[in-house]
XYZ file of N, CA and C in Angstrom:
321
model
N 114.111 110.284 88.686
C 112.512 110.894 89.569
C 112.794 112.488 89.044
N 111.450 112.971 88.904
C 111.342 114.604 87.911
C 111.688 114.972 89.778
N 112.610 116.534 89.555
C 112.435 116.821 91.020
C 110.873 117.470 91.336
N 110.247 117.133 92.189
C 109.173 117.384 92.843
C 108.043 116.300 93.306
N 108.642 115.538 92.130
C 107.623 114.415 91.627
C 107.473 113.629 93.010
N 105.950 112.815 93.102
C 105.841 112.947 94.220
C 106.529 111.085 93.944
N 107.105 110.415 95.537
C 107.658 109.023 95.211
C 106.581 108.358 94.657
N 105.139 107.931 94.488
C 104.525 106.924 93.938
C 103.142 107.691 93.316
N 102.871 106.935 92.764
C 101.431 107.721 92.198
C 100.407 106.474 92.119
N 99.125 106.357 92.374
C 98.106 106.143 92.740
C 97.265 106.126 91.941
N 97.026 104.669 91.280
C 95.817 104.213 90.384
C 94.878 103.604 90.737
N 93.379 103.511 90.039
C 92.186 102.297 90.520
C 92.055 102.235 88.731
N 92.516 100.567 88.557
C 92.401 100.590 87.474
C 90.954 99.331 86.757
N 90.109 99.159 86.244
C 89.898 97.755 85.640
C 89.983 97.096 84.329
N 90.550 96.030 84.136
C 91.266 94.867 83.807
C 90.249 94.823 82.437
N 90.336 94.942 81.041
C 89.175 94.711 80.696
C 89.145 92.778 79.649
N 89.188 92.104 80.727
C 88.813 91.171 79.835
C 87.751 90.123 80.408
N 87.182 89.853 79.435
C 86.228 89.225 80.513
C 86.076 87.704 81.313
N 84.955 87.422 81.438
C 85.246 85.699 82.396
C 85.441 84.906 81.567
N 85.819 84.660 79.902
C 86.288 83.690 79.126
C 87.451 84.146 79.451
N 88.178 84.586 79.662
C 89.500 84.821 79.643
C 90.316 84.406 81.178
N 90.469 83.903 81.670
C 90.608 83.458 82.458
C 89.622 84.062 84.566
N 88.716 84.844 83.639
C 88.136 85.502 84.949
C 88.993 86.268 85.906
N 89.490 87.591 85.149
C 90.683 88.491 84.765
C 89.977 89.375 85.156
N 88.444 89.824 85.041
C 87.883 90.653 85.126
C 87.643 91.235 86.963
N 88.249 92.615 86.672
C 87.932 93.467 88.528
C 89.306 94.291 88.806
N 88.816 94.664 90.326
C 89.632 95.671 90.046
C 90.587 94.935 90.746
N 91.872 96.315 89.793
C 93.304 96.275 90.844
C 94.009 97.546 91.018
N 94.429 97.650 92.329
C 95.091 98.731 92.855
C 96.297 98.560 92.156
N 97.155 100.004 91.387
C 97.896 99.606 90.870
C 98.615 101.151 91.528
N 100.492 100.606 91.526
C 101.289 101.297 92.548
C 102.586 101.388 91.076
N 103.071 102.412 90.922
C 104.148 102.843 89.954
C 105.471 103.728 91.078
N 106.833 103.184 90.361
C 107.409 103.903 90.769
C 107.280 103.908 92.492
N 107.676 103.475 93.098
C 107.537 103.118 94.817
C 108.666 103.909 95.344
N 110.215 103.562 94.708
C 111.686 104.047 94.765
C 111.571 103.685 96.130
N 111.779 102.312 96.922
C 111.901 102.916 98.475
C 112.705 102.644 98.706
N 113.956 103.366 99.866
C 115.132 103.650 100.427
C 115.508 103.080 101.659
N 116.276 102.506 102.199
C 117.149 102.460 103.606
C 116.844 102.910 104.491
N 116.299 102.391 105.455
C 115.220 103.297 107.035
C 116.120 103.895 107.527
N 115.684 105.350 107.878
C 116.057 106.815 107.962
C 116.719 107.367 106.630
N 116.478 106.573 105.751
C 116.275 107.539 104.124
C 115.788 108.607 103.793
N 115.520 109.424 102.585
C 114.407 109.973 102.304
C 114.154 110.290 101.093
N 113.958 110.685 99.781
C 113.280 111.061 98.689
C 112.486 112.884 98.758
N 113.532 113.709 98.509
C 112.442 114.912 98.658
C 111.356 114.993 100.527
N 112.255 114.809 101.086
C 112.154 114.611 102.385
C 111.058 113.691 102.343
N 110.910 112.509 101.670
C 109.250 111.755 102.113
C 109.859 110.720 102.097
N 109.857 110.168 103.328
C 109.955 108.002 103.411
C 109.206 107.255 102.381
N 109.887 106.965 101.470
C 108.788 106.164 100.312
C 108.141 104.933 101.031
N 108.677 103.953 102.105
C 107.847 102.966 102.810
C 106.167 103.253 103.478
N 107.412 104.457 104.071
C 105.651 105.432 104.629
C 104.422 105.383 103.471
N 105.152 106.734 102.748
C 103.995 106.974 101.402
C 103.459 105.510 100.868
N 103.974 104.581 101.158
C 103.271 102.908 99.886
C 102.324 102.639 101.354
N 103.095 103.040 102.752
C 102.032 102.165 103.673
C 100.871 102.795 103.676
N 100.791 104.047 103.872
C 99.660 104.599 103.182
C 98.660 104.626 102.162
N 99.355 104.647 101.599
C 98.632 104.757 100.608
C 97.774 103.222 100.519
N 98.608 101.982 100.442
C 98.465 100.943 100.606
C 96.658 100.733 101.212
N 97.036 101.035 102.973
C 95.696 101.871 104.080
C 94.778 102.212 103.426
N 94.626 102.943 102.837
C 93.968 103.858 101.421
C 93.494 103.552 100.308
N 94.245 102.357 100.404
C 93.693 101.972 98.331
C 91.912 100.209 99.400
N 92.837 100.057 100.168
C 92.601 98.320 100.585
C 90.735 99.010 101.416
N 91.415 100.113 101.994
C 89.803 100.720 102.859
C 88.650 100.864 102.130
N 89.535 102.038 101.099
C 88.674 102.642 99.790
C 87.418 101.273 99.216
N 88.933 100.308 98.344
C 88.086 99.227 98.064
C 88.785 98.116 97.742
N 87.851 97.441 98.957
C 88.028 95.667 99.636
C 87.552 95.541 98.543
N 87.289 95.768 97.845
C 87.215 94.965 96.662
C 87.600 94.363 95.464
N 89.119 95.044 96.219
C 89.768 94.702 94.575
C 90.690 93.492 94.388
N 90.854 92.762 93.774
C 91.398 91.386 93.896
C 92.637 91.229 94.244
N 93.609 92.206 93.970
C 94.840 92.374 93.736
C 95.824 93.481 93.675
N 96.986 93.964 94.196
C 98.277 94.998 94.187
C 98.589 94.885 93.490
N 98.920 95.613 92.584
C 100.409 95.709 91.323
C 101.246 96.541 91.095
N 102.551 96.343 91.967
C 102.968 97.326 91.752
C 104.033 97.606 90.903
N 104.314 98.376 89.767
C 105.250 98.597 88.690
C 106.548 99.203 89.304
N 107.359 98.950 89.096
C 109.217 99.414 89.083
C 109.092 100.520 88.747
N 110.348 101.448 88.893
C 110.961 101.390 90.176
C 110.567 100.989 91.558
N 110.449 99.825 91.964
C 110.611 99.118 93.220
C 111.283 99.709 94.254
N 112.669 100.028 94.098
C 112.840 100.350 94.905
C 114.436 101.739 94.352
N 115.042 102.237 95.033
C 115.695 103.501 94.428
C 117.500 103.431 93.859
N 117.507 101.737 94.602
C 119.304 101.936 94.296
C 119.114 100.891 93.629
N 118.700 99.181 93.905
C 118.064 98.251 93.729
C 119.413 97.241 94.695
N 119.484 98.094 96.249
C 120.162 97.359 97.315
C 119.332 96.150 98.122
N 119.948 95.077 98.503
C 119.157 94.292 99.545
C 118.184 95.187 100.712
N 118.727 95.635 101.318
C 118.238 96.943 102.489
C 116.404 97.321 101.765
N 117.008 97.643 100.678
C 115.415 98.694 100.131
C 114.552 97.192 99.850
N 114.854 95.806 98.865
C 114.019 94.912 98.707
C 113.208 94.717 100.455
N 114.591 94.635 101.183
C 113.662 94.283 102.892
C 113.075 95.046 102.873
N 113.004 95.961 103.444
C 112.243 97.216 103.145
C 110.927 96.896 102.912
N 110.471 96.612 101.296
C 109.580 96.945 100.805
C 108.548 95.383 100.943
N 109.248 94.339 101.317
C 108.941 93.280 101.693
C 108.465 93.774 103.179
N 108.379 94.037 104.205
C 108.258 93.626 105.458
C 106.419 95.461 105.313
N 106.661 96.529 104.314
C 105.796 96.994 103.956
C 104.043 96.133 103.587
N 104.313 95.049 102.121
C 103.778 93.785 102.026
C 103.007 93.288 102.645
N 104.273 93.288 103.381
C 103.909 91.642 104.088
C 102.155 91.820 104.239
N 102.120 93.196 104.924
C 101.203 94.025 106.069
C 99.774 94.153 104.945
N 99.810 93.583 103.924
C 98.976 93.857 102.337
C 98.158 92.467 102.490
N 96.767 92.945 103.310
C 95.488 91.469 102.959
C 95.618 91.532 101.554
N 95.174 91.725 100.415
C 95.714 91.859 99.063
C 96.792 91.050 98.383
N 96.374 90.114 97.668
C 98.120 89.073 96.654
C 99.132 90.909 95.913
N 99.635 91.111 96.216
C 100.599 91.588 95.848
C 101.414 91.280 94.389
N 101.560 92.067 92.954
C 102.181 91.714 92.530
C 103.279 92.540 91.945
N 104.202 91.941 91.675
C 105.203 93.397 91.776
C 106.559 93.024 89.924
N 106.576 93.991 89.587
C 107.120 94.096 88.123
C 108.700 95.040 88.200
N 109.532 94.482 88.089
C 110.914 95.226 87.754
C 110.400 96.489 86.990
N 111.543 97.545 87.724
C 112.012 98.755 86.290
C 113.145 99.206 86.442
N 113.766 99.693 86.085
C 115.455 100.066 85.290
C 116.250 99.892 86.409
N 115.508 100.655 88.179
C 116.391 100.230 88.967
C 116.760 99.298 89.813
N 115.545 98.847 89.487
C 115.797 97.414 90.139
C 116.928 96.346 89.792
N 118.059 96.668 89.303
C 119.151 95.664 89.354
C 119.893 95.276 90.171
């Protein structure tokens, strides 16, 4: 991650498929590069799990009509089991379906 970069980036997107293509048209909340670290660890003095929790809460509050959350990797910072456990704990609180995609650090 670049020095000074945010631990994750947030955007809201529309998937441009018609109802004839499986009904995928709708709003999806997209997060990338969340880089979850172990409990007590930070990146540039920020806890990515706390930031993701805040971002999810904000996004769900302002976009309750979203169909799902999509999180593109890097999901973790080091690919450690403890980081995935922490990510799962954050995502368990999300009221929307969550879909994840691996990144280059997720090995």
